[in-house]
Amino acid sequence: MEDTEDAFIIHGGNKLEGKVSISGAKNVALKTMIAALLFDGKVVLNNIPVINDVKELLRLINSLGARAKFIDRNIVEIDSSTVDKNKVDLLHASKTRVSFMLFAPLLQKFKECFVPNPGGCRIGSRPIDRIIDGMRELGVKVQYDSESGYYQSNISHEGIQGEYTFEKPSHTGTELLLMLSVVGRNNVVLHNVALEPEVDELIDFLNEGGASINKVDTTIIVQGVGKLSQKKEFTISSDRNEAVTFAALAIATKGNIEVKNVNPIAIKTFVDTLKKAGGGIEVASDKAMRFYYDNELIATSIETSPHPGFMTDWQPNWAVLMTQARGESVIHERVFENRFAYVSELRKLGAKIDFISPDVGDPDSHYYFNYDVSQSYKQAIKIHGPTNLHNGVLTIADLRAGASVVIAALVARGESVVNGAPILERGYENFTGKITMLGGNITKI
Ligand code: EPU
């Protein structure tokens, strides 16, 4: 399993100031790397972040026989012509959630494949039932063997075709069904798809390679093209989650950071909410924004939802900001179950946070996970601020919780130890380097 022994030592209290450049988006890098296995010939991807999740995925696809590597600092080249295995290795797959997306290239190549139940960040049970349903609806036979933990799947002789309506949207589900459909010979229509900008970027990448994919509102129409090949190198966009983390760091530490290489549209809901809370924001250029401490923040409640709503990945960062804001704020998580693993850690630093149970009417339609009446859920917290945070010994439970714990430790007075550094490094490139450049006192041991 993952090595989670490494820790960050953080001396909090410094204002973070200066400029920081945002790296390539993890959740585009991973999907384009998998989609590259659908292409004939070599594929070159630029702006790929050097993060643990990308390194794990490289190992995983190379274990299938592909030749995939960094050929320069942030440039990955992938050649799938040598892929000769249709069974995904259990150990490698357990380290990265997107491993199940390998169904698409392996079914395209071998018509049959074996893929284990996915690993990755434990935020709720994270089933892939909708995705399996969708595959079946489009003509893939899938069986799960609970003893081995593997899905065995093969394409029926009619191939991939038909229509599928997601009962509730799924980001990676939409992407996987897209990838499956694109190199078939038939038409596929997907309804109620995810609207995240990362999905649009995957569509751009595939269309540049010769695919025929059209998205109209919440429907995607794919005409199978049989073959894909890269005409020009593809450069992935910057990571909107990293941008939000540095914005939160600027304001929580009462600092001032120019965040470069950011797409303001992709973080618009965050920026609008931050304005409401009184955060200092200035557009520095079409690709740079400055975030600064202006006045004490005003407690501002949020509910997460899929794009264009307030993104679930941003709420742990928002929670730290709200510990510094005057008043009571509520964070209500609608996308994932169990996404409050950071609460116990922030409490160790003195944060005043209670779990609450908002009345939501019909929970099944309110929440995006599969709501089960027999379960008890903790989907909302109330934060009482402002609090002077103090140091503590903390543990990172999942990637985004990790960012919030580190921000809090950088705000807190005194020395904190944050265990589980590799979990954070799954998704943040050169994290300690960037924080140090901005004047934060962080080292990894
Ligand atoms: N769900 C099901 N069954 C399914 C699919 C999804 O119950 O078959 C549930 C999920 O458990 C969740 C909700 O539906 O409660 C929405 O899940 P979705 O499939 O949209 O999320 P995801 O594809 O698993 C991706 C990102 C997440 C990001 C969400 C929302 C990747 C690799 N992961 O997850 O990113 O939070 O979309 O945009 O793209 C992260 O980067 O740390 C991260 C968790």
Coordinates of C-alpha atoms and ligand atoms in Angstrom, one line a residue:
M1 CA 0.0 0.0 0.0
E2 CA 0.9 3.7 -0.2
D3 CA 3.8 4.9 1.9
T4 CA 2.1 7.5 4.2
E5 CA 5.0 7.8 6.6
D6 CA 6.5 11.0 5.4
A7 CA 5.4 14.1 7.2
F8 CA 5.5 17.9 6.8
I9 CA 6.9 20.0 9.6
I10 CA 5.3 23.4 9.6
H11 CA 6.0 26.5 11.6
G12 CA 2.9 28.6 11.1
G13 CA 2.2 32.3 11.4
N14 CA 4.0 33.7 8.3
K15 CA 2.1 35.6 5.7
L16 CA 2.4 34.0 2.4
E17 CA 3.4 36.6 -0.3
G18 CA 4.7 36.6 -3.8
K19 CA 3.9 34.9 -7.1
V20 CA 3.1 31.3 -7.8
S21 CA 2.5 29.5 -11.0
I22 CA -0.2 26.8 -11.1
S23 CA 0.7 23.4 -12.6
G24 CA -1.2 21.2 -15.0
A25 CA -4.5 19.8 -13.9
K26 CA -4.3 16.4 -12.3
N27 CA -7.8 15.4 -13.3
V28 CA -7.1 16.2 -17.0
A29 CA -3.6 14.7 -17.0
L30 CA -4.8 11.3 -15.7
K31 CA -7.6 11.1 -18.2
T32 CA -5.7 12.2 -21.3
M33 CA -2.9 9.7 -20.4
I34 CA -5.5 6.9 -20.4
A35 CA -7.2 8.2 -23.5
A36 CA -3.8 8.3 -25.2
L37 CA -3.8 4.5 -25.1
L38 CA -6.7 4.7 -27.6
F39 CA -4.5 6.4 -30.2
D40 CA -2.5 4.8 -32.9
G41 CA 1.2 5.9 -32.7
K42 CA 2.8 8.2 -30.1
V43 CA 1.0 10.8 -28.1
V44 CA 2.7 13.8 -26.5
L45 CA 1.1 15.6 -23.6
N46 CA 2.5 18.9 -22.3
N47 CA 2.1 20.6 -18.9
I48 CA 1.7 17.2 -17.1
P49 CA 2.3 17.8 -13.4
V50 CA 5.0 15.7 -11.7
I51 CA 2.8 14.4 -8.9
N52 CA 2.4 11.0 -7.3
D53 CA -0.8 10.1 -9.1
V54 CA 0.8 10.7 -12.5
K55 CA 3.8 8.7 -11.5
E56 CA 1.5 5.8 -10.3
L57 CA -0.4 5.9 -13.6
L58 CA 2.7 5.8 -15.6
R59 CA 3.8 2.7 -13.7
L60 CA 0.4 1.2 -14.2
I61 CA 0.2 1.7 -17.9
N62 CA 3.8 0.5 -18.4
S63 CA 2.9 -2.6 -16.5
L64 CA 0.5 -3.3 -19.3
G65 CA 3.3 -3.1 -21.8
A66 CA 2.9 0.5 -22.9
R67 CA 6.0 2.8 -23.3
A68 CA 5.1 5.9 -21.3
K69 CA 7.5 8.3 -19.7
F70 CA 8.4 11.9 -19.0
I71 CA 10.6 13.0 -21.9
D72 CA 11.1 16.5 -20.4
R73 CA 10.2 18.3 -17.2
N74 CA 6.4 18.3 -17.8
I75 CA 6.1 16.4 -21.0
V76 CA 4.9 12.9 -21.2
E77 CA 5.1 10.7 -24.3
I78 CA 2.9 7.6 -24.5
D79 CA 3.2 4.8 -27.1
S80 CA 0.5 2.1 -26.7
S81 CA 1.5 0.0 -29.7
T82 CA 3.4 -2.4 -27.3
V83 CA 0.5 -3.0 -24.9
D84 CA 0.3 -6.8 -24.6
K85 CA -1.6 -7.4 -21.3
N86 CA -5.4 -7.2 -20.8
K87 CA -5.3 -7.7 -17.0
V88 CA -4.7 -4.7 -14.8
D89 CA -2.3 -5.4 -12.0
L90 CA -4.1 -5.3 -8.6
L91 CA -1.3 -3.6 -6.6
H92 CA -0.7 -0.8 -9.1
A93 CA -4.5 -0.3 -9.6
S94 CA -5.1 -0.1 -5.9
K95 CA -3.0 3.1 -5.8
T96 CA -4.9 5.1 -8.3
R97 CA -8.6 5.6 -8.6
V98 CA -8.7 6.2 -12.3
S99 CA -7.4 2.6 -12.9
F100 CA -10.9 1.5 -13.8
M101 CA -10.9 3.8 -16.8
L102 CA -8.5 1.4 -18.4
F103 CA -11.6 -0.6 -19.4
A104 CA -11.8 1.7 -22.5
P105 CA -8.4 1.2 -24.1
L106 CA -8.1 -2.5 -23.1
L107 CA -11.6 -3.3 -24.5
Q108 CA -10.7 -1.5 -27.7
K109 CA -7.5 -3.4 -28.1
F110 CA -8.4 -6.9 -26.8
K111 CA -12.2 -7.0 -26.8
E112 CA -11.9 -8.6 -23.3
C113 CA -10.2 -7.3 -20.2
F114 CA -9.8 -7.8 -16.4
V115 CA -9.9 -4.7 -14.2
P116 CA -9.9 -4.6 -10.4
N117 CA -12.2 -2.6 -8.2
P118 CA -10.5 0.9 -8.1
G119 CA -8.4 2.3 -5.2
G120 CA -7.6 6.0 -4.6
C121 CA -8.8 8.5 -2.0
R122 CA -11.3 7.1 0.4
I123 CA -14.0 9.7 0.4
G124 CA -17.1 7.6 1.0
S125 CA -17.7 4.3 -0.5
R126 CA -17.3 5.7 -4.1
P127 CA -19.1 2.9 -6.0
I128 CA -18.8 2.6 -9.8
D129 CA -22.3 1.1 -10.2
R130 CA -23.5 3.9 -12.6
I131 CA -20.4 3.4 -14.7
I132 CA -20.9 -0.4 -14.9
D133 CA -24.6 0.1 -15.7
G134 CA -23.6 2.5 -18.5
M135 CA -21.1 0.1 -20.0
R136 CA -23.7 -2.7 -20.0
E137 CA -26.3 -0.4 -21.6
L138 CA -23.8 0.3 -24.4
G139 CA -23.1 -3.3 -25.1
V140 CA -20.2 -4.3 -22.8
K141 CA -20.7 -7.6 -20.8
V142 CA -19.4 -7.1 -17.3
Q143 CA -19.2 -9.5 -14.4
Y144 CA -17.7 -8.9 -11.0
D145 CA -15.9 -11.7 -9.2
S146 CA -16.0 -10.8 -5.5
E147 CA -13.4 -13.4 -4.6
S148 CA -10.7 -12.0 -6.9
G149 CA -12.0 -8.4 -6.8
Y150 CA -11.8 -8.2 -10.6
Y151 CA -14.4 -7.1 -13.2
Q152 CA -14.2 -9.3 -16.3
S153 CA -15.6 -7.6 -19.3
N154 CA -15.9 -8.1 -23.0
I155 CA -17.5 -6.4 -25.9
S156 CA -20.4 -8.2 -27.5
H157 CA -20.1 -8.7 -31.3
E158 CA -22.5 -5.8 -32.1
G159 CA -19.9 -3.4 -30.5
I160 CA -20.4 -0.3 -28.5
Q161 CA -23.6 1.5 -29.4
G162 CA -26.9 2.9 -28.1
E163 CA -28.0 5.5 -25.5
Y164 CA -27.4 5.8 -21.8
T165 CA -28.9 8.2 -19.3
F166 CA -27.0 8.8 -16.1
E167 CA -29.5 8.7 -13.2
K168 CA -27.2 11.2 -11.5
P169 CA -24.2 12.6 -13.3
S170 CA -20.7 11.1 -12.8
H171 CA -17.6 13.0 -13.8
T172 CA -15.3 10.0 -14.5
G173 CA -18.3 7.9 -15.6
T174 CA -19.0 10.4 -18.4
E175 CA -15.3 10.3 -19.4
L176 CA -15.1 6.5 -19.4
L177 CA -18.2 6.0 -21.5
L178 CA -17.0 8.7 -23.9
M179 CA -13.6 6.9 -24.3
L180 CA -15.4 3.6 -24.8
S181 CA -17.6 5.0 -27.5
V182 CA -15.1 7.1 -29.5
V183 CA -13.3 4.3 -31.3
G184 CA -16.3 2.1 -32.0
R185 CA -18.0 2.1 -35.3
N186 CA -21.5 3.1 -34.1
N187 CA -23.2 6.1 -32.6
V188 CA -23.6 6.6 -28.9
V189 CA -25.7 9.2 -27.1
L190 CA -25.1 9.9 -23.4
H191 CA -27.7 11.9 -21.4
N192 CA -27.4 13.8 -18.1
V193 CA -23.6 13.9 -18.4
A194 CA -21.2 15.7 -16.1
L195 CA -20.5 19.3 -17.0
E196 CA -17.0 19.7 -15.4
P197 CA -14.5 21.6 -17.6
E198 CA -12.2 18.7 -17.3
V199 CA -14.7 16.6 -19.4
D200 CA -14.7 19.3 -22.1
E201 CA -11.0 19.2 -22.2
L202 CA -10.9 15.5 -22.7
I203 CA -13.4 16.0 -25.5
D204 CA -11.1 18.6 -27.1
F205 CA -8.2 16.2 -26.9
L206 CA -10.1 13.3 -28.5
N207 CA -11.6 15.5 -31.2
E208 CA -8.1 16.9 -32.1
G209 CA -7.1 13.2 -32.6
G210 CA -10.0 12.7 -35.1
A211 CA -12.9 11.8 -32.8
S212 CA -16.4 13.0 -33.5
I213 CA -17.9 14.1 -30.2
N214 CA -20.5 16.8 -29.8
K215 CA -21.8 18.1 -26.4
V216 CA -25.1 20.0 -26.3
D217 CA -26.2 21.0 -22.8
T218 CA -26.2 17.8 -20.8
T219 CA -26.1 15.4 -23.8
I220 CA -23.1 14.0 -25.6
I221 CA -23.3 12.5 -29.1
V222 CA -20.4 10.4 -30.2
Q223 CA -20.0 9.0 -33.7
G224 CA -17.5 6.2 -33.6
V225 CA -14.5 6.9 -35.9
G226 CA -12.6 3.6 -35.6
K227 CA -9.2 5.2 -35.3
L228 CA -7.5 8.1 -33.5
S229 CA -4.1 9.7 -34.1
Q230 CA -2.4 12.7 -32.7
K231 CA -1.9 15.6 -35.2
K232 CA -0.2 18.0 -32.8
E233 CA 1.0 17.9 -29.2
F234 CA -1.8 18.5 -26.6
T235 CA -1.2 21.0 -23.7
I236 CA -3.4 20.5 -20.7
S237 CA -4.8 23.4 -18.7
S238 CA -3.8 24.4 -15.2
D239 CA -5.3 22.9 -12.1
R240 CA -8.2 24.8 -10.7
N241 CA -8.0 23.0 -7.4
E242 CA -4.4 24.1 -6.9
A243 CA -5.4 27.6 -7.8
V244 CA -8.1 27.6 -5.1
T245 CA -5.6 26.2 -2.6
F246 CA -3.2 29.1 -3.1
A247 CA -6.0 31.7 -3.1
A248 CA -7.1 30.2 0.3
L249 CA -3.5 30.2 1.5
A250 CA -3.1 33.9 0.6
I251 CA -6.1 35.0 2.5
A252 CA -6.0 32.6 5.5
T253 CA -2.4 33.6 6.3
K254 CA -3.3 37.3 5.8
G255 CA -0.9 37.4 2.9
N256 CA -1.0 38.4 -0.8
I257 CA -0.3 36.0 -3.6
E258 CA -0.4 36.5 -7.4
V259 CA -1.7 33.2 -8.8
K260 CA -0.3 32.8 -12.3
N261 CA -1.5 30.5 -15.1
V262 CA -5.1 30.3 -13.8
N263 CA -8.3 30.2 -15.8
P264 CA -10.6 32.6 -14.0
I265 CA -13.7 31.1 -15.6
A266 CA -12.9 27.6 -14.1
I267 CA -12.8 29.0 -10.6
K268 CA -15.6 31.6 -11.0
T269 CA -17.9 30.2 -8.3
F270 CA -15.1 30.1 -5.8
V271 CA -14.1 33.7 -6.6
D272 CA -17.7 35.0 -6.4
T273 CA -18.1 33.3 -3.0
L274 CA -14.8 34.7 -1.8
K275 CA -15.9 38.2 -2.8
K276 CA -19.1 37.7 -0.8
A277 CA -17.0 36.7 2.2
G278 CA -14.8 39.9 1.8
G279 CA -11.6 38.3 0.4
G280 CA -9.3 40.6 -1.6
I281 CA -9.3 39.7 -5.3
E282 CA -7.9 41.4 -8.3
V283 CA -7.6 40.2 -11.9
A284 CA -3.9 40.7 -12.7
S285 CA -4.1 39.7 -16.3
D286 CA -6.2 37.2 -18.4
K287 CA -4.3 34.4 -16.8
A288 CA -3.3 35.7 -13.4
M289 CA -5.3 36.7 -10.3
R290 CA -4.1 38.3 -7.1
F291 CA -5.7 37.1 -3.8
Y292 CA -5.0 39.2 -0.7
Y293 CA -6.2 39.7 2.8
D294 CA -8.3 42.8 2.9
N295 CA -10.4 42.7 6.1
E296 CA -11.6 40.1 8.5
L297 CA -13.7 37.6 6.5
I298 CA -17.4 37.4 6.9
A299 CA -18.8 33.9 7.7
T300 CA -20.3 32.7 4.4
S301 CA -22.2 29.4 4.0
I302 CA -21.8 27.1 1.0
E303 CA -23.3 24.0 -0.5
T304 CA -21.2 21.9 -2.9
S305 CA -22.6 20.7 -6.2
P306 CA -21.3 19.7 -9.6
H307 CA -20.1 22.3 -12.1
P308 CA -20.9 25.2 -12.2
G309 CA -21.7 25.0 -8.5
F310 CA -19.2 25.3 -5.6
M311 CA -16.9 22.3 -6.2
T312 CA -16.7 19.6 -3.6
D313 CA -12.8 19.7 -3.8
W314 CA -12.9 23.3 -2.7
Q315 CA -14.9 22.9 0.5
P316 CA -12.0 21.7 2.8
N317 CA -10.1 24.8 1.8
W318 CA -13.2 26.9 2.5
A319 CA -13.6 25.4 5.9
V320 CA -10.1 26.7 6.9
L321 CA -11.0 30.2 5.6
M322 CA -14.2 30.1 7.7
T323 CA -12.3 29.3 10.9
Q324 CA -10.9 32.8 10.3
A325 CA -14.2 34.5 9.5
R326 CA -16.5 36.3 11.9
G327 CA -19.7 34.5 12.6
E328 CA -21.2 31.1 11.9
S329 CA -21.0 29.4 8.5
V330 CA -22.3 26.1 7.2
I331 CA -20.6 23.8 4.7
H332 CA -23.1 21.3 3.2
E333 CA -21.5 18.6 1.1
R334 CA -23.8 17.2 -1.6
V335 CA -21.5 15.4 -4.0
F336 CA -19.6 12.9 -1.8
E337 CA -20.4 11.2 1.4
N338 CA -17.8 11.3 4.2
R339 CA -15.8 14.3 2.9
F340 CA -15.2 15.8 6.3
A341 CA -12.1 13.8 7.3
Y342 CA -10.3 17.1 8.0
V343 CA -12.8 18.2 10.7
S344 CA -11.1 16.2 13.5
E345 CA -7.7 17.6 12.5
L346 CA -8.9 21.2 12.4
R347 CA -10.4 20.7 15.9
K348 CA -7.0 19.6 17.2
L349 CA -5.8 23.1 16.3
G350 CA -8.7 24.7 18.2
A351 CA -11.2 25.2 15.4
K352 CA -14.8 25.2 16.6
I353 CA -16.7 22.9 14.3
D354 CA -19.9 20.9 14.9
F355 CA -21.6 18.4 12.7
I356 CA -25.2 19.3 11.9
S357 CA -28.1 17.7 10.0
P358 CA -29.8 20.1 7.7
D359 CA -33.3 19.3 6.6
V360 CA -33.1 18.7 2.9
G361 CA -36.6 17.4 2.0
D362 CA -35.9 14.6 -0.4
P363 CA -32.3 13.4 0.3
D364 CA -32.2 11.1 -2.7
S365 CA -32.6 14.0 -5.1
H366 CA -30.5 16.5 -2.9
Y367 CA -27.4 14.4 -2.8
Y368 CA -25.3 13.2 -5.8
F369 CA -24.2 9.9 -4.1
N370 CA -26.5 7.0 -3.9
Y371 CA -28.5 7.8 -0.7
D372 CA -29.3 4.9 1.5
V373 CA -32.0 5.5 4.1
S374 CA -30.6 2.8 6.4
Q375 CA -27.2 4.7 6.7
S376 CA -26.4 7.7 8.8
Y377 CA -24.6 10.4 7.0
K378 CA -22.6 13.4 8.2
Q379 CA -23.1 15.9 5.3
A380 CA -22.9 19.3 7.0
I381 CA -20.8 21.2 9.5
K382 CA -21.2 24.5 11.2
I383 CA -18.0 26.5 11.9
H384 CA -17.8 29.2 14.6
G385 CA -15.2 31.8 13.8
P386 CA -12.9 33.5 14.1
T387 CA -10.5 31.2 16.0
N388 CA -6.8 31.7 16.8
L389 CA -5.5 28.3 15.7
H390 CA -2.6 26.7 17.6
N391 CA -0.2 24.0 16.6
G392 CA -0.8 20.3 16.7
V393 CA 0.0 16.8 15.3
L394 CA -2.2 16.1 12.3
T395 CA -2.9 13.4 9.8
I396 CA -3.9 13.7 6.2
A397 CA -6.8 11.4 5.3
D398 CA -7.3 12.3 1.6
L399 CA -5.9 14.7 -0.9
R400 CA -8.1 17.7 -0.5
A401 CA -8.4 17.2 3.2
G402 CA -4.6 17.3 3.2
A403 CA -4.5 20.7 1.6
S404 CA -6.9 22.1 4.2
V405 CA -4.8 20.6 7.1
V406 CA -1.6 22.2 5.7
I407 CA -3.3 25.6 5.2
A408 CA -4.5 25.4 8.8
A409 CA -1.0 24.5 10.1
L410 CA 0.5 27.4 8.1
V411 CA -2.0 29.7 9.8
A412 CA -1.6 28.3 13.3
R413 CA 1.0 29.6 15.8
G414 CA 3.9 27.2 16.6
E415 CA 5.2 24.0 15.1
S416 CA 2.9 21.4 13.7
V417 CA 3.6 17.9 12.3
V418 CA 1.4 16.8 9.4
N419 CA 1.6 13.1 8.7
G420 CA 0.7 11.6 5.3
A421 CA 2.6 13.9 3.0
P422 CA 2.6 11.5 0.1
I423 CA -1.3 11.7 0.0
L424 CA -1.1 15.4 -0.6
E425 CA 1.7 14.9 -3.1
R426 CA -0.7 12.8 -5.2
G427 CA -2.1 16.0 -6.5
Y428 CA 0.1 19.0 -5.8
E429 CA 3.3 19.5 -7.7
N430 CA 6.4 20.9 -5.9
F431 CA 4.1 21.7 -3.0
T432 CA 6.8 22.5 -0.3
G433 CA 8.9 24.3 -3.0
K434 CA 6.0 26.6 -3.9
I435 CA 5.1 27.3 -0.2
T436 CA 8.7 28.0 0.7
M437 CA 9.0 30.5 -2.2
L438 CA 6.0 32.3 -0.8
G439 CA 7.6 32.6 2.6
G440 CA 5.9 29.7 4.3
N441 CA 8.0 27.6 6.8
I442 CA 7.5 24.0 5.7
T443 CA 9.9 21.0 5.4
K444 CA 9.3 17.4 4.6
I445 CA 10.9 14.7 6.7
Ligands
EPU1 N1 -21.1 7.8 -7.8 C1 -21.8 6.6 -7.6 N2 -21.7 5.6 -8.6 C2 -21.0 5.8 -9.7 C3 -20.3 7.0 -9.9 C4 -20.3 8.0 -9.0 O1 -22.4 6.4 -6.6 O2 -21.0 4.9 -10.6 C5 -21.1 8.8 -6.8 C6 -19.8 9.2 -6.2 O3 -19.5 8.3 -5.1 C7 -20.0 10.6 -5.8 C8 -20.9 11.2 -6.9 O4 -21.5 10.0 -7.5 O5 -20.7 10.6 -4.5 C9 -20.2 12.0 -7.9 O6 -19.1 11.2 -8.3 P1 -18.3 11.5 -9.7 O7 -18.3 10.2 -10.4 O8 -18.9 12.7 -10.4 O9 -16.9 11.8 -9.2 P2 -15.5 11.1 -9.6 O10 -15.6 11.0 -11.1 O11 -15.3 9.9 -8.8 C10 -14.1 13.3 -10.0 C11 -12.8 13.8 -9.6 C12 -12.9 14.2 -8.2 C13 -13.9 15.3 -8.1 C14 -15.3 14.9 -8.7 C15 -16.2 16.0 -8.8 C16 -11.2 12.5 -10.9 C17 -10.2 11.5 -10.9 N3 -11.8 12.7 -9.7 O12 -14.5 12.2 -9.2 O13 -11.6 14.7 -7.8 O14 -14.1 15.7 -6.8 O15 -15.1 14.3 -10.0 O16 -15.8 16.9 -9.8 O17 -11.4 13.2 -11.9 C18 -9.8 14.9 -6.4 O18 -9.1 15.4 -7.3 O19 -9.3 14.9 -5.2 C19 -11.1 14.4 -6.6 C20 -11.7 13.6 -5.6

